[in-house]
XYZ file of C-alpha atoms in Angstrom:
401
model
C 22.978 51.725 -10.347
C 23.494 52.074 -6.518
C 22.064 48.789 -4.177
C 19.318 50.540 -3.074
C 18.461 50.766 -6.417
C 18.826 47.283 -7.444
C 16.614 46.809 -4.628
C 14.008 49.221 -5.435
C 13.958 48.138 -8.767
C 13.559 44.990 -8.063
C 11.065 45.434 -5.871
C 9.295 47.871 -7.814
C 8.692 44.361 -9.762
C 7.994 41.574 -7.603
C 4.721 44.061 -6.272
C 4.113 44.942 -10.490
C 4.278 40.443 -10.388
C 1.673 40.641 -7.296
C -0.578 42.862 -8.944
C -0.651 40.917 -11.959
C -1.730 37.460 -10.505
C -4.126 38.606 -8.568
C -6.114 40.563 -11.247
C -5.374 37.814 -13.954
C -6.867 35.178 -10.482
C -10.080 38.073 -9.633
C -10.112 37.226 -13.679
C -10.534 33.136 -13.639
C -13.068 33.503 -10.487
C -15.574 36.427 -12.135
C -15.557 34.255 -15.780
C -16.032 30.892 -13.415
C -18.726 32.009 -10.987
C -20.541 33.631 -13.929
C -20.496 30.988 -16.429
C -21.393 28.832 -13.293
C -24.758 30.835 -12.690
C -25.887 31.121 -16.593
C -25.477 27.710 -15.854
C -28.167 27.259 -12.580
C -30.414 29.616 -14.473
C -30.738 27.809 -17.887
C -31.000 24.405 -15.136
C -33.429 25.520 -12.889
C -35.626 27.206 -16.548
C -35.354 23.920 -18.028
C -36.118 22.169 -15.213
C -39.471 24.540 -14.564
C -40.550 23.964 -18.697
C -39.669 19.824 -17.807
C -42.358 19.947 -15.306
C -45.515 23.361 -16.949
C -45.532 20.657 -19.234
C -45.861 17.344 -17.823
C -48.472 19.411 -15.738
C -49.987 20.388 -18.635
C -50.227 16.701 -20.202
C -51.930 15.083 -17.280
C -54.097 17.549 -16.943
C -55.683 16.952 -20.522
C -55.278 13.450 -19.818
C -57.524 13.851 -16.412
C -59.658 16.428 -18.407
C -60.832 13.523 -21.189
C -61.211 10.491 -18.020
C -62.886 13.034 -16.340
C -65.068 13.702 -19.298
C -65.816 9.583 -20.546
C -66.577 9.020 -16.637
C -68.928 11.953 -17.218
C -70.507 10.700 -20.322
C -70.862 7.683 -18.414
C -72.245 8.362 -15.326
C -75.048 10.648 -17.210
C -75.733 7.023 -19.212
C -76.275 5.164 -15.968
C -79.317 7.465 -14.748
C -80.693 7.560 -17.789
C -81.090 3.693 -17.406
C -81.980 4.074 -13.758
C -84.658 6.825 -14.632
C -86.093 4.546 -17.976
C -86.009 1.749 -15.304
C -88.421 3.104 -12.775
C -90.231 4.096 -15.495
C -90.366 0.532 -16.908
C -91.103 -0.088 -13.076
C -94.202 1.664 -12.823
C -95.788 0.890 -16.323
C -95.585 -2.853 -15.091
C -97.325 -2.227 -12.598
C -99.683 -1.169 -13.759
C -99.757 -3.668 -16.872
C -99.517 -6.659 -15.168
C -100.202 -9.041 -13.038
C -99.732 -8.950 -9.301
C -97.379 -11.668 -8.841
C -95.315 -10.802 -12.240
C -95.010 -7.267 -11.329
C -93.737 -7.759 -8.359
C -90.438 -10.725 -9.723
C -90.424 -7.081 -12.113
C -90.145 -5.236 -9.088
C -87.633 -7.753 -7.606
C -86.109 -7.678 -11.217
C -85.483 -4.420 -11.684
C -84.683 -3.387 -8.237
C -82.149 -5.374 -7.975
C -80.797 -3.916 -11.502
C -81.543 -0.705 -10.111
C -78.827 -1.084 -7.454
C -76.327 -2.146 -9.894
C -76.654 0.895 -11.533
C -76.202 3.076 -8.908
C -73.512 1.014 -7.454
C -71.957 1.129 -10.889
C -72.555 5.249 -10.611
C -71.317 6.274 -7.360
C -68.096 3.956 -8.613
C -67.834 6.874 -11.983
C -68.645 9.748 -9.194
C -65.654 7.751 -6.769
C -63.051 7.663 -9.467
C -64.390 11.316 -10.482
C -63.822 12.391 -7.308
C -60.193 10.565 -7.126
C -59.100 12.312 -10.832
C -59.935 15.552 -9.451
C -57.818 14.465 -6.329
C -54.880 14.013 -9.173
C -54.822 16.734 -10.267
C -54.602 18.431 -7.467
C -52.363 16.756 -6.293
C -49.958 16.944 -10.098
C -50.061 20.433 -9.136
C -49.279 20.532 -5.878
C -46.511 17.768 -6.494
C -44.821 20.416 -9.583
C -44.761 24.079 -6.712
C -42.832 20.957 -4.387
C -40.203 20.309 -6.520
C -39.823 23.411 -8.256
C -39.765 25.430 -4.545
C -37.076 22.064 -4.256
C -34.995 23.146 -6.435
C -35.088 26.798 -5.746
C -33.761 25.802 -2.345
C -31.138 23.715 -2.828
C -29.742 26.511 -6.278
C -30.108 28.766 -2.931
C -27.484 26.445 -0.539
C -25.317 26.729 -4.008
C -25.703 30.452 -4.378
C -25.029 30.697 -0.044
C -21.644 28.114 -0.256
C -20.508 29.783 -3.417
C -21.000 33.416 -2.066
C -19.197 31.198 1.518
C -16.697 30.193 -0.731
C -15.531 33.458 -2.124
C -15.650 35.304 1.371
C -12.502 32.701 2.632
C -10.463 33.904 -0.631
C -11.379 37.424 0.210
C -10.715 37.533 3.303
C -7.156 34.846 2.623
C -6.138 37.763 -0.542
C -6.722 40.319 2.585
C -4.250 38.555 4.842
C -1.559 37.768 2.420
C -2.093 41.821 1.509
C -1.163 42.626 5.202
C 1.384 40.264 5.745
C 3.151 40.726 2.513
C 2.875 44.965 3.665
C 4.342 43.617 7.578
C 6.510 41.542 5.554
C 8.468 44.648 3.172
C 8.063 46.850 6.377
C 10.431 44.397 8.664
C 12.715 43.413 5.142
C 13.584 47.518 5.250
C 14.007 48.138 8.872
C 16.529 45.179 8.508
C 17.727 45.747 5.379
C 21.441 46.455 6.240
C 21.605 42.707 7.849
C 18.642 41.269 6.302
C 20.127 42.201 2.199
C 20.938 39.328 0.842
C 17.407 37.845 1.730
C 14.533 39.970 0.842
C 13.774 38.863 -3.194
C 13.583 35.101 -1.783
C 11.257 36.651 1.015
C 9.151 38.916 -0.929
C 8.986 36.059 -3.458
C 7.595 33.516 -0.778
C 5.172 35.898 0.370
C 3.911 36.432 -3.637
C 3.705 32.986 -4.367
C 1.998 31.670 -1.325
C -0.707 34.454 -2.399
C -1.061 33.076 -5.604
C -0.908 29.062 -4.355
C -3.810 30.161 -1.840
C -6.215 31.858 -4.190
C -5.209 28.904 -7.111
C -6.305 26.532 -4.182
C -9.852 28.570 -3.189
C -10.524 28.763 -6.841
C -9.944 24.488 -7.746
C -12.379 24.402 -5.452
C -15.067 25.841 -7.163
C -13.853 22.415 -10.218
C -14.922 19.563 -10.373
C -11.893 17.190 -9.789
C -10.814 16.753 -12.631
C -9.355 12.709 -10.986
C -5.847 11.195 -11.610
C -5.157 12.077 -15.084
C -4.659 15.755 -13.806
C -3.155 14.638 -11.187
C -0.535 12.451 -13.235
C -0.468 15.602 -15.940
C 1.210 17.668 -12.370
C 3.620 14.987 -10.949
C 5.171 14.793 -14.678
C 4.585 19.134 -15.203
C 7.120 19.240 -11.688
C 10.171 16.554 -13.141
C 9.348 18.324 -16.124
C 10.274 21.617 -14.481
C 12.406 20.233 -12.477
C 14.607 18.346 -15.366
C 14.964 22.091 -16.530
C 16.098 23.518 -12.483
C 19.045 20.470 -12.880
C 20.162 21.247 -16.048
C 20.204 24.369 -16.100
C 22.469 24.532 -12.832
C 24.889 21.920 -14.313
C 25.341 23.880 -17.524
C 26.488 27.290 -14.339
C 28.214 25.204 -11.644
C 31.220 24.552 -14.090
C 31.707 28.717 -14.407
C 30.690 28.619 -10.938
C 33.270 26.096 -9.752
C 36.012 28.741 -11.875
C 34.392 31.074 -9.922
C 34.797 30.518 -7.015
C 38.980 29.714 -7.713
C 39.579 33.076 -9.193
C 38.115 34.346 -6.052
C 40.613 32.603 -3.489
C 43.095 33.944 -5.989
C 42.539 37.350 -6.042
C 42.026 37.686 -9.544
C 38.772 38.948 -11.410
C 35.496 37.483 -12.486
C 34.136 36.046 -15.424
C 30.626 37.122 -16.406
C 28.615 34.415 -15.215
C 24.667 35.539 -16.083
C 22.509 33.324 -13.287
C 19.055 34.674 -14.016
C 18.691 31.503 -16.436
C 19.292 28.693 -12.871
C 17.420 31.240 -10.734
C 14.580 31.983 -13.086
C 14.267 28.527 -13.793
C 14.430 27.855 -10.234
C 11.355 30.229 -10.102
C 9.217 28.186 -12.656
C 10.447 25.122 -10.814
C 9.021 26.156 -7.492
C 6.045 28.023 -8.826
C 4.764 24.609 -10.483
C 4.918 23.052 -6.796
C 3.205 25.788 -5.030
C 0.314 25.464 -7.126
C 1.049 20.798 -7.780
C -2.574 19.433 -6.879
C -2.770 16.153 -5.070
C -6.296 16.016 -5.916
C -7.155 12.646 -7.538
C -4.565 10.706 -5.774
C -4.257 7.411 -3.616
C -2.291 9.109 -1.404
C -3.235 13.039 -1.331
C -1.586 12.705 2.050
C 1.763 11.755 1.207
C 2.415 13.616 -2.249
C 0.984 17.327 0.030
C 3.710 16.632 2.275
C 6.709 15.475 -0.325
C 5.858 18.808 -1.470
C 5.716 20.534 1.888
C 9.621 19.221 1.537
C 10.449 20.038 -1.866
C 8.995 23.609 -1.631
C 10.886 23.895 2.154
C 13.896 22.641 0.146
C 14.190 25.138 -3.196
C 13.164 27.691 -0.848
C 17.005 26.724 0.803
C 18.289 26.382 -2.500
C 17.221 29.996 -3.608
C 18.924 31.777 -0.819
C 22.724 29.724 -1.214
C 22.294 30.886 -5.501
C 21.336 34.464 -4.077
C 24.048 34.609 -1.176
C 26.490 33.341 -4.810
C 25.492 36.531 -6.329
C 25.011 38.708 -3.652
C 30.191 36.866 -3.014
C 29.734 37.924 -6.566
C 28.589 41.243 -6.065
C 30.015 41.931 -3.150
C 34.188 40.219 -4.223
C 33.463 42.794 -7.307
C 32.764 45.937 -5.352
C 35.751 45.591 -2.904
C 38.412 43.852 -5.065
C 40.418 41.805 -2.169
C 40.301 38.272 -2.423
C 38.439 35.845 -1.019
C 40.139 32.846 0.804
C 37.100 31.024 1.138
C 35.494 31.979 -2.284
C 31.882 30.958 -2.396
C 33.148 27.014 -1.309
C 30.229 27.112 1.120
C 27.502 27.814 -0.551
C 28.330 25.426 -3.399
C 28.674 22.451 -1.322
C 25.383 22.915 0.348
C 23.589 23.571 -3.274
C 24.762 20.411 -3.968
C 23.141 18.339 -1.098
C 20.212 19.706 -1.638
C 20.202 19.171 -5.272
C 21.357 15.146 -4.099
C 18.119 15.650 -1.698
C 15.470 17.344 -4.685
C 16.336 14.795 -6.473
C 15.998 11.764 -4.199
C 12.253 13.278 -2.782
C 11.140 14.121 -6.884
C 11.634 10.464 -7.501
C 8.531 10.330 -4.956
C 6.508 11.734 -8.315
C 7.152 8.875 -10.399
C 3.933 7.664 -10.937
C 2.653 5.194 -12.787
C -0.673 4.629 -12.141
C -3.296 4.144 -9.968
C -3.744 0.686 -9.475
C 0.506 0.581 -9.258
C 1.284 3.792 -6.891
C 1.910 1.953 -3.904
C 4.003 -0.482 -4.964
C 6.335 1.905 -6.981
C 6.464 4.681 -3.648
C 8.097 1.440 -2.328
C 10.588 0.835 -5.454
C 11.610 4.487 -5.321
C 11.616 4.706 -1.856
C 14.358 1.290 -2.016
C 15.756 3.311 -5.428
C 15.952 6.949 -3.541
C 17.950 4.576 -0.394
C 20.523 3.293 -1.812
C 20.929 6.203 -4.717
C 21.698 8.435 -0.808
C 23.771 5.695 -0.029
C 25.750 5.581 -3.208
C 26.180 9.436 -3.401
C 27.610 9.132 0.601
C 30.097 7.258 -0.731
C 30.639 8.148 -3.909
C 33.031 11.755 -5.267
C 32.664 14.858 -4.773
C 30.570 17.033 -5.208
C 31.301 18.619 -8.745
C 32.663 15.009 -9.952
C 30.408 14.151 -13.597
C 29.313 10.913 -10.838
C 26.677 14.068 -9.661
C 25.552 14.539 -12.971
C 24.588 10.683 -13.295
C 23.044 10.729 -10.696
C 20.792 13.839 -11.009
C 19.544 12.026 -14.043
C 19.051 8.769 -13.266
C 16.767 10.711 -10.330
C 14.953 12.733 -13.224
C 14.381 10.153 -14.834
C 10.524 9.539 -15.828
């Protein structure tokens, strides 16, 4: 298979992965959006039924009170009428003094009854106003709830629009980058895979970040789980490199001597590096006590992994070129091997920042780990060459939880 065919095959594979990732993100977003809308509609319906039930109960209670007050008012009016009749009869039957005394007594009693009747009328009026105000308050609550739901819907639509815009911008950037790669294929063929993957990972990271914004933060435990997963991916990548490093050193020696190269399959190494880099790209520091610091650490880590991928690809390209030319390469792959060794140490030091113990002890732990990282870096500068067993011990210490 020619070099151009390999490039075309890799390009088609990367494009297929981009489409699958975009479809997966879109499907997850649609599920989250539908579930949120159903939950809002159920909540609104429950609030409406609850408000209606409370209003009916209050209305029945007020109606019962009005009936009782109306009965009391009717009885008072009957007593007033009876007193008036009795007063008239007393005037006719009794003497003037007795009639006058009874008159005053009845007038006093009538005033009291009239006051009670006025109080009952006021209570009836108040109960009527309470019923009106209760219905008005219920409508206001329902309207306010509808406004809140509209506001939430509007914010969600804005987030969806922003996500679609970023996906579109990511796709445009990817197309422009692919066009540049086509124009500079002879000059940048060794770096095409890295650049395409970088565009894809940026798009996936942005999509996942937007999707996560629709969910409520999971807190510190989720952040801690992210750090554990990231360290596990780092450990997997380090193990892959440790297992293939002797083969790379042997490849370097055979290149210098002009001998044929043994088969050195680096697919597992590059796959582990991609998994490590993907985990770093989706890493979320939300819930930590130093979110900005961890975001900066992640940015530094992604840059180191990008350089690692460049040097690993340069080794693969050197092996391909050597196999095609069949000439002695005096320099071999010493430069990318040395660069990879330096980058592996830097990644190991940086990964110590992610050995999270607990929220209350986070700052103290980071200070201790920084001191250990500086000590490890000092030992690495004064220690044996990069290909010695001491280097493997340093990496194991840095990645140990």
